[in-house]
Amino acid sequence: MVMSDAFDGRLSFDPGSKVVQLPYINYLRELGSTFLNSYTNSPICCPSRAAMWSGQFVHLTQSWNNYKCLNANSTTWMDLLERNGYRTKMLGKLDYTSGSHSVSNRVEAWTRNVQFLLRQEGRPVSQLVGNMSTIRIMEDDWKNTDKATQWIRHTAALSNEPFALYLGLNLPHPYKTDSLGPTAGGSTFRSSPYWLTKVSSELVSIPKWLPMAAMHPVDYYSTFTKNCSSKFTEEEIKSIRTFYYAMCAEADAMLGQVIAALRETGVLDNTAVIFTADHGELAMEHRQFYKMSMFEGSSHVPLLIMGPEVKSGLQVQQLVSLVDLYPTVLDIAGIPAVGNLSGHSILPLISKSGNLSKNEHTEWVLSEYHGCNANASTYMLRVGHWKYIAYADGLSVPPQLFNVKVDKDELHNVVLRFPDVQAKLDMLLRSIVDYPKVSSAVHLYNKKSFAAWRDSLGRDYAEVIANLRWHADWQKDILANEKAIDTWLHGSSRTFYG
């Protein structure tokens, strides 16, 4: 399995695949099966990966943000493969256990309901580096890819045991913006002329935006805290999107190096290869970058599977999500899946044996989000051509409903036009997860976690909180911001949304 970070799933099939050359994803598409409607279970790094590794929805593992995810001793599908005689190797970005990511990231998640509005990210920018011979830009990813191919050549291919290899990539996640100091997040889209030549610039679109005043209140909060509320020229937007696609091309080349090692060692024909991502990247769609949103650019992930028992050239319409990978990997390995799993094996959908009677998959997928840059817990249910998004307790924040078949840009919230659809989907969502109860639990967790963190700092608290990623806005009115936090901490536990 090769899992990239922030890869828009719509690039793995037409028409999205035409905008950038991705020869190795195309290779998997031609010789394997492509899922056209594959979603993350949470559009942020750690909770998404926690769902993939555990096979359980985020609310079941309580993976609320990038800091709060799985325990280090949680059983993953890789653990089960190892117990059943597989030689295993995990390289690169894993990011599914608690305790990681920056202090800013966790504090921003904890304080999302505080009554202030602070920019938490650097303004998204593009950055050109190197020249036409500059290929290896994301050095850490390339080093891990080299390690993966060496392991294939010197260990996996020489062993009589079956093997399982996981390679986690950072690309095409935007780079840290160094000019903003040590607390900066990733808002720089960086690439070289070599990779930019892989992008068909004439096909790079300028996304349509709603006026700020017409945005849903959570989308407005996201746009502002992601530092995207100021003016952007069309040239800036197109440049950011072009550089993002170039970064996708570099990630594709890493996938290609792994495939080449499998082929050259003679094990490709009896190896299952999976390519996916933890979430997508908005790349200035909906006046945002990053993820943390249920819009397609953020929540739709690539999922391609190639293997000896997998149909070639198949495009699957079935709605699937990352929790399905746990039972699918075990199904490929012939290992029974036990326990309280949220997903189902998708192997029956793509198997050459064509035994669709074994397909137990539901006709819906669930994604949820409880982290930073969104000021309400968010729940997305995709059913057929409908995408229903509910928030918080279901009352304090208006829901959204999109017909993604006719409104691919997701600019027309039709929830008021189709009350019967909204009622039906909300009932289905509540049958899957008691989302008002989950939202309340997250709200309580946020308060307790922030209070404990503040107490742990003692006299250093004021200086630390003033110098997080939001420092430029925080220091404009320190007293008002401190008062807003105190009001939130000592206010009603049922205040879900600011």
C-alpha atoms as one frame of an Amber mdcrd trajectory, in Angstrom:
protein
   0.000   0.000   0.000   1.167   3.471  -0.901  -0.801   6.147   0.979  -0.198
   9.738   0.000  -1.286  12.809   1.923  -3.801  15.338   0.572  -4.332  13.731
  -2.846  -7.569  14.764  -4.591  -9.266  11.507  -5.572 -10.868  13.082  -8.643
  -7.448  13.131 -10.313  -7.455   9.330 -10.505 -10.099   9.157 -13.244 -11.453
  11.270 -16.103 -11.902  14.151 -16.533  -9.674  15.103 -13.581  -6.878  12.810
 -14.726  -6.380  14.875 -17.870  -5.062  17.936 -16.024  -1.798  16.294 -14.919
   0.292  13.367 -16.118   0.094  10.556 -13.564   1.476   7.579 -15.490   1.654
   5.153 -12.558  -1.830   5.885 -11.272  -2.935   5.371 -14.876  -1.025   2.071
 -14.851  -3.006   0.926 -11.813  -6.222   2.124 -13.440  -5.568   0.134 -16.616
  -4.383  -3.077 -14.944  -6.512  -2.864 -11.811  -9.762  -1.410 -10.495 -10.563
   2.218  -9.694 -13.163   3.332  -7.163 -14.870   6.452  -8.445 -16.612   7.329
  -5.185 -14.092   6.736  -2.416 -14.123   8.930   0.670 -12.083   9.670   3.748
 -13.789   9.010   7.082 -12.368  12.257   8.425 -10.757  14.976   6.276  -7.612
  15.463   8.330  -4.417  13.457   8.678  -4.424  11.553  11.970  -8.162  10.752
  12.430  -8.393   9.618   8.814  -5.443   7.273   9.167  -6.794   6.040  12.502
  -9.964   4.963  10.685  -7.956   3.248   7.945  -5.670   1.368  10.328  -8.410
   0.366  12.791 -11.304  -0.203  10.397 -13.539   1.830  12.713 -15.353   5.130
  12.381 -13.830   8.151  14.098 -16.561   8.446  16.741 -15.949   4.831  17.802
 -12.217   5.334  18.390 -12.735   8.932  19.586 -10.083  10.206  17.170 -11.173
  13.804  17.551  -8.220  15.719  16.106  -4.590  15.384  15.028  -3.553  15.066
  18.681  -6.228  12.608  19.859  -6.295   9.378  17.866  -5.525   5.685  18.479
  -3.558   4.294  21.397  -0.101   3.083  20.461  -1.080  -0.510  21.276  -4.174
  -0.555  19.036  -4.425  -3.552  16.722  -4.069  -2.663  13.045  -4.536  -4.824
   9.981  -0.748  -4.860   9.631  -0.498  -6.427  13.091  -2.891  -9.182  12.010
  -0.905  -9.841   8.843   2.259 -10.200  10.901   0.551 -12.589  13.333  -0.510
 -14.696  10.365   2.961 -15.205   8.944   3.498 -12.088   6.839   6.824 -10.319
   6.772   5.837  -6.682   7.298   7.403  -3.263   6.870   5.987   0.207   7.544
   7.826   3.262   6.227   7.189   6.986   6.010   4.195   8.814   7.395   2.128
   6.627   9.743   0.362   9.285  11.851  -2.474   7.370  13.496  -1.576   7.408
  17.203  -2.205  10.132  19.775   0.311  12.773  20.803   1.560  14.099  17.469
   1.395  17.393  15.538   2.018  20.914  16.760   0.772  22.613  19.909  -0.951
  25.172  17.682  -2.846  22.452  15.884  -4.303  20.954  19.053  -5.084  24.301
  20.720  -6.889  25.522  17.588  -9.002  22.353  17.657  -9.798  22.668  21.358
 -10.811  26.351  21.075 -12.845  26.150  17.860 -16.027  27.292  19.705 -14.443
  30.304  21.373 -16.052  33.567  20.295 -13.112  34.946  18.364 -12.034  34.769
  14.734  -8.274  34.440  14.254  -6.224  33.530  11.200  -4.455  30.266  11.994
  -2.568  29.568   8.770  -0.227  31.358   6.428  -1.725  32.728   3.242  -1.431
  29.982   0.580   1.343  30.665  -1.926   3.227  28.853  -4.674   7.009  28.564
  -4.778   9.233  27.621  -7.707  12.476  25.817  -6.877  15.294  24.313  -8.920
  15.306  23.796 -12.673  14.412  21.188 -15.297  16.796  18.684 -13.700  15.322
  19.104 -10.203  13.268  15.966  -9.604  13.614  15.138  -5.922  11.984  18.032
  -4.097  10.319  16.280  -1.156  13.538  14.660   0.046  12.049  12.802   3.027
   9.476  11.089   0.821  12.119  10.082  -1.702  14.342   8.682   1.055  11.469
   6.567   2.342  10.626   5.466  -1.183  14.258   4.398  -1.656  14.059   2.425
   1.600  10.834   0.786   0.422  12.327  -0.320  -2.882  15.485  -1.572  -1.165
  13.335  -3.611   1.216  11.450  -5.101  -1.742  14.684  -6.013  -3.529  16.693
  -7.291  -0.574  14.059  -8.708   1.782  10.586  -9.241   0.353  11.601 -10.669
  -3.018  14.117 -13.049  -1.432  11.780 -14.398   1.231   9.572 -17.466   1.043
   7.070 -15.721   3.304   4.273 -13.472   2.021   5.013  -9.806   2.618   3.125
  -6.605   3.351   4.682  -3.184   2.781   3.180   0.186   3.700   4.695   3.432
   2.407   3.256   6.703   3.702   4.028   9.873   1.727   3.799  13.519   2.774
   3.203  14.687  -0.764   1.207  16.405  -2.102   0.571  18.041   1.282   1.700
  21.697   1.107   5.038  22.563   2.686   5.646  24.528   5.849   5.923  28.252
   5.128   9.355  28.930   6.633   9.099  32.721   6.445   6.296  32.634   9.048
   8.542  31.236  11.763   8.801  27.990  13.740   5.071  27.680  14.479   3.973
  28.031  10.853   1.702  25.509   9.194   1.886  24.192   5.653   0.682  26.786
   3.174   3.388  26.665   0.471   2.775  24.737  -2.744   6.311  24.014  -3.958
   7.563  22.400  -7.146  10.153  22.628  -9.916   9.983  23.321 -13.660  10.406
  19.570 -14.271   7.142  18.675 -12.532   5.304  21.732 -13.807   5.762  20.414
 -17.349   3.553  17.471 -16.349   0.596  19.810 -15.841  -1.672  20.854 -18.725
  -1.956  24.482 -17.700  -4.788  25.164 -20.142  -6.919  22.660 -18.196  -6.256
  24.190 -14.774  -9.579  25.747 -13.836 -10.367  28.776 -11.716 -12.997  27.530
  -9.241 -16.190  29.469  -8.689 -16.617  31.032  -5.267 -19.665  32.111  -3.344
 -19.493  35.651  -1.946 -18.271  35.592   1.660 -21.657  36.856   2.842 -23.413
  33.926   1.156 -21.203  31.229   2.682 -22.447  28.687   5.175 -21.266  29.892
   8.627 -18.849  26.968   9.106 -17.388  27.494   5.624 -16.978  31.198   6.443
 -15.067  30.298   9.620 -12.880  27.872   7.657 -12.104  30.409   4.955 -11.151
  33.059   7.499  -9.054  30.865   9.800  -7.244  29.419   6.774  -6.245  32.994
   5.843  -8.155  32.922   2.546 -10.607  35.771   3.134  -8.494  38.490   1.485
  -8.290  39.123  -2.246  -6.662  36.599  -4.582  -5.970  37.267  -8.239  -6.831
  34.654 -10.832  -3.099  34.302 -11.501  -2.469  33.458  -7.833  -5.270  30.900
  -7.743  -4.192  29.225 -10.954  -0.573  29.134  -9.799  -1.477  27.460  -6.489
  -3.574  24.864  -8.301  -0.910  24.256 -10.944   1.794  23.745  -8.333  -0.488
  21.394  -6.394  -0.970  19.233  -9.485   2.796  19.226 -10.036   3.245  17.962
  -6.474   0.774  15.168  -7.278   2.949  14.226 -10.253   5.982  13.927  -7.985
   4.027  11.659  -5.608   2.957   9.539  -8.585   6.614   9.023  -9.504   7.265
   7.576  -6.037   4.427   5.118  -6.571   6.088   4.294  -9.888   9.401   3.507
  -8.212   7.671   0.995  -5.929   5.868  -0.640  -8.857   9.146  -0.831 -10.794
  10.873  -2.603  -7.891   8.040  -5.136  -7.680   8.182  -5.750 -11.425  11.980
  -5.986 -11.669  12.143  -8.502  -8.814   9.460 -10.676 -10.402   6.868 -10.367
  -7.613   4.458  -7.863  -9.165   2.260 -10.523 -10.771   1.418 -12.083  -7.412
   1.256  -8.894  -5.331  -1.772  -6.745  -4.557  -0.961  -3.032  -4.918  -3.172
  -0.380  -3.324  -2.889   3.384  -3.789  -4.943   5.780  -1.694  -4.722   8.955
   0.440  -5.807  10.127   3.867  -7.846  13.013   2.434  -7.874  15.427  -0.492
  -6.841  19.058  -0.995  -9.183  21.945  -1.806  -6.464  23.881  -3.676  -8.523
  27.094  -3.537 -11.903  25.527  -4.288 -14.568  27.156  -2.097 -12.035  29.884
  -1.267 -10.001  27.465   0.851  -6.881  25.350   0.760  -6.018  22.350   2.940
  -8.768  19.907   3.917 -11.074  19.983   7.033 -14.132  20.162   4.786 -16.711
  17.787   3.329 -16.507  19.363  -0.128 -15.309  16.912  -2.780 -11.799  18.323
  -3.120 -11.200  17.643   0.561 -13.178  14.441   1.224 -12.864  12.468  -2.039
  -9.769  10.241  -2.016  -8.148   8.015  -4.642  -8.519   4.261  -4.269  -6.989
   1.975  -6.877  -6.271  -1.736  -6.399  -4.297  -4.015  -8.683  -3.575  -7.692
  -8.083  -3.663 -11.204  -9.494  -7.347 -11.699  -8.593  -8.456  -8.147  -9.427
 -10.288  -7.189 -12.606  -8.413  -4.948 -15.032  -9.743  -1.626 -16.256 -12.782
  -1.755 -13.970 -14.329   1.473 -12.711 -16.499   0.936  -9.647 -19.369   3.300
  -8.815 -20.042   1.815  -5.358 -19.595   4.279  -2.500 -16.660   3.183  -0.316
 -14.437   4.714   2.364 -11.115   4.149   4.093 -12.565   1.946   6.860 -13.196
  -0.625   4.115  -9.455  -1.170   3.642  -9.022  -3.091   6.910 -11.410  -5.944
   5.952 -10.325  -5.736   2.307  -6.631  -6.269   3.057  -7.491  -9.202   5.305
  -9.799 -10.606   2.608  -6.986 -10.430   0.048  -4.737 -12.286   2.504  -7.401
 -14.878   3.324  -7.525 -13.869   6.995 -10.932 -13.636   8.725 -11.871 -10.148
   9.872 -13.114 -10.171  13.462 -14.272  -7.504  15.865 -16.468  -4.443  15.604
 -15.456  -3.158  12.166 -17.196  -0.224  10.513 -16.228  -1.204   6.978 -16.740
  -4.122   4.619 -14.442  -5.867   2.193 -14.652  -4.368  -1.275 -12.840  -7.322
  -2.844 -16.125  -8.901  -4.053 -16.721  -5.768  -6.141 -13.482  -6.194  -8.101
 -12.646  -9.890  -7.890 -12.259 -11.870 -11.107 -14.409 -14.546  -9.526 -17.239
 -12.028  -9.735 -18.971 -13.269  -6.597 -21.071 -10.169  -5.913 -23.299 -12.193
  -3.593 -20.576 -11.734  -0.980 -20.820  -7.936  -1.233 -22.085  -6.755   2.151
 -21.308  -3.094   1.627 -23.833  -0.448   2.589 -25.186   2.061   0.083 -23.844
   4.995   2.091 -20.539   6.316   3.416 -19.928   8.365   6.550 -17.298  11.014
   7.165 -16.998  13.195  10.246 -14.750  16.012  11.402 -14.052  17.426  14.865
 -10.758  19.306  14.501  -9.394  22.781  13.825 -10.522  25.266  11.146 -14.179
  24.226  11.509 -16.186  25.605  14.425 -18.697  22.760  14.679 -18.496  18.975
  14.589 -19.374  17.977  11.039 -21.024  14.796   9.723 -21.280  13.914   6.037
 -23.502  11.183   4.679 -23.186  10.359   0.996 -26.103   8.343  -0.449 -26.636
   8.030  -4.203 -26.285  11.472  -5.742 -26.992  13.208  -2.418 -24.445  14.603
   0.005 -25.970  15.540   3.338 -23.904  17.511   5.883 -25.153  17.933   9.444
 -23.475  19.929  12.185 -23.119  19.975  15.964 -26.435  19.091  17.656 -28.470
  19.258  14.441 -30.224  22.433  15.596 -27.744  25.247  16.243 -26.094  25.085
  12.805 -28.057  24.750   9.551 -27.437  21.582   7.524 -26.374  21.405   3.885
 -27.622  19.217   1.052 -25.968  18.930  -2.358 -26.917  16.991  -5.466 -23.370
  16.173  -6.546 -24.526  14.745  -9.855 -25.892  18.037 -11.189 -23.987  20.427
  -8.890 -20.409  19.169  -9.158 -19.051  22.446  -7.779 -21.258  22.145  -4.668
 -22.363  25.744  -4.797 -26.109  25.197  -4.369 -27.297  24.086  -0.952 -30.782
  22.716  -1.697 -31.727  21.624   1.821 -34.729  23.993   1.932 -35.984  22.783
  -1.462 -35.966  19.109  -0.485 -37.150  18.864   3.149 -38.291  15.260   2.676
 -34.827  14.232   1.462 -33.211  16.084   4.360 -35.502  14.403   6.889 -34.863
  10.941   5.438 -31.094  11.388   5.343 -30.961  12.883   8.821 -32.881   9.886
  10.155 -30.431   7.545   8.426 -27.469   9.500   9.807 -28.862   9.301  13.357
 -29.318   5.543  12.959 -25.576   5.282  12.206 -24.286   7.736  14.800 -25.993
   9.693  17.574 -24.300  12.818  16.326 -25.688  15.312  18.875 -24.313  13.059
  21.631 -20.928  12.754  19.893 -20.762  16.533  19.378 -21.445  17.061  23.077
 -18.680  14.610  24.007 -16.192  16.388  21.741 -17.194  19.757  23.177 -16.569
  18.495  26.723 -13.267  16.905  25.689 -12.130  20.198  24.135 -12.833  22.154
  27.307 -11.172  19.654  29.626  -8.133  19.278  27.374  -7.614  23.014  27.008
  -8.022  23.645  30.734  -5.501  20.919  31.575  -3.045  22.274  29.005  -3.399
  25.817  30.353  -2.879  24.653  33.931   0.205  22.665  32.932   1.903  25.812
  31.614   1.501  27.869  34.777   3.027  31.319  34.391   4.181  30.556  30.852
   0.628  30.254  29.512   0.180  33.860  28.406   3.389  33.877  26.395   2.828
  30.454  24.835  -0.738  31.058  23.661   0.200  34.486  22.297   2.880  32.945
  20.060   0.959  30.131  18.395   0.109  30.239  14.687  -2.592  32.832  15.294
  -0.104  35.248  16.960  -0.566  38.080  14.446  -4.298  38.358  15.182  -4.117
  37.323  18.837  -1.834  40.204  19.746  -4.195  42.777  18.264  -6.451  42.439
  21.332  -4.985  40.069  23.901  -7.428  40.956  26.681 -10.509  40.393  24.507
  -9.199  37.050  23.341  -8.410  35.935  26.882 -11.887  37.002  28.004 -13.470
  35.066  25.144 -11.638  31.917  26.271 -12.716  32.378  29.898 -16.333  32.882
  28.837 -16.195  29.722  26.741 -14.546  27.636  29.478 -17.071  28.604  32.127
 -20.117  28.745  29.852 -22.751  26.112  29.176 -21.520  22.706  28.053 -24.331
  22.701  25.494 -22.921  25.591  23.509 -21.827  23.701  20.400 -21.326  26.505
  17.970 -20.089  30.053  17.940
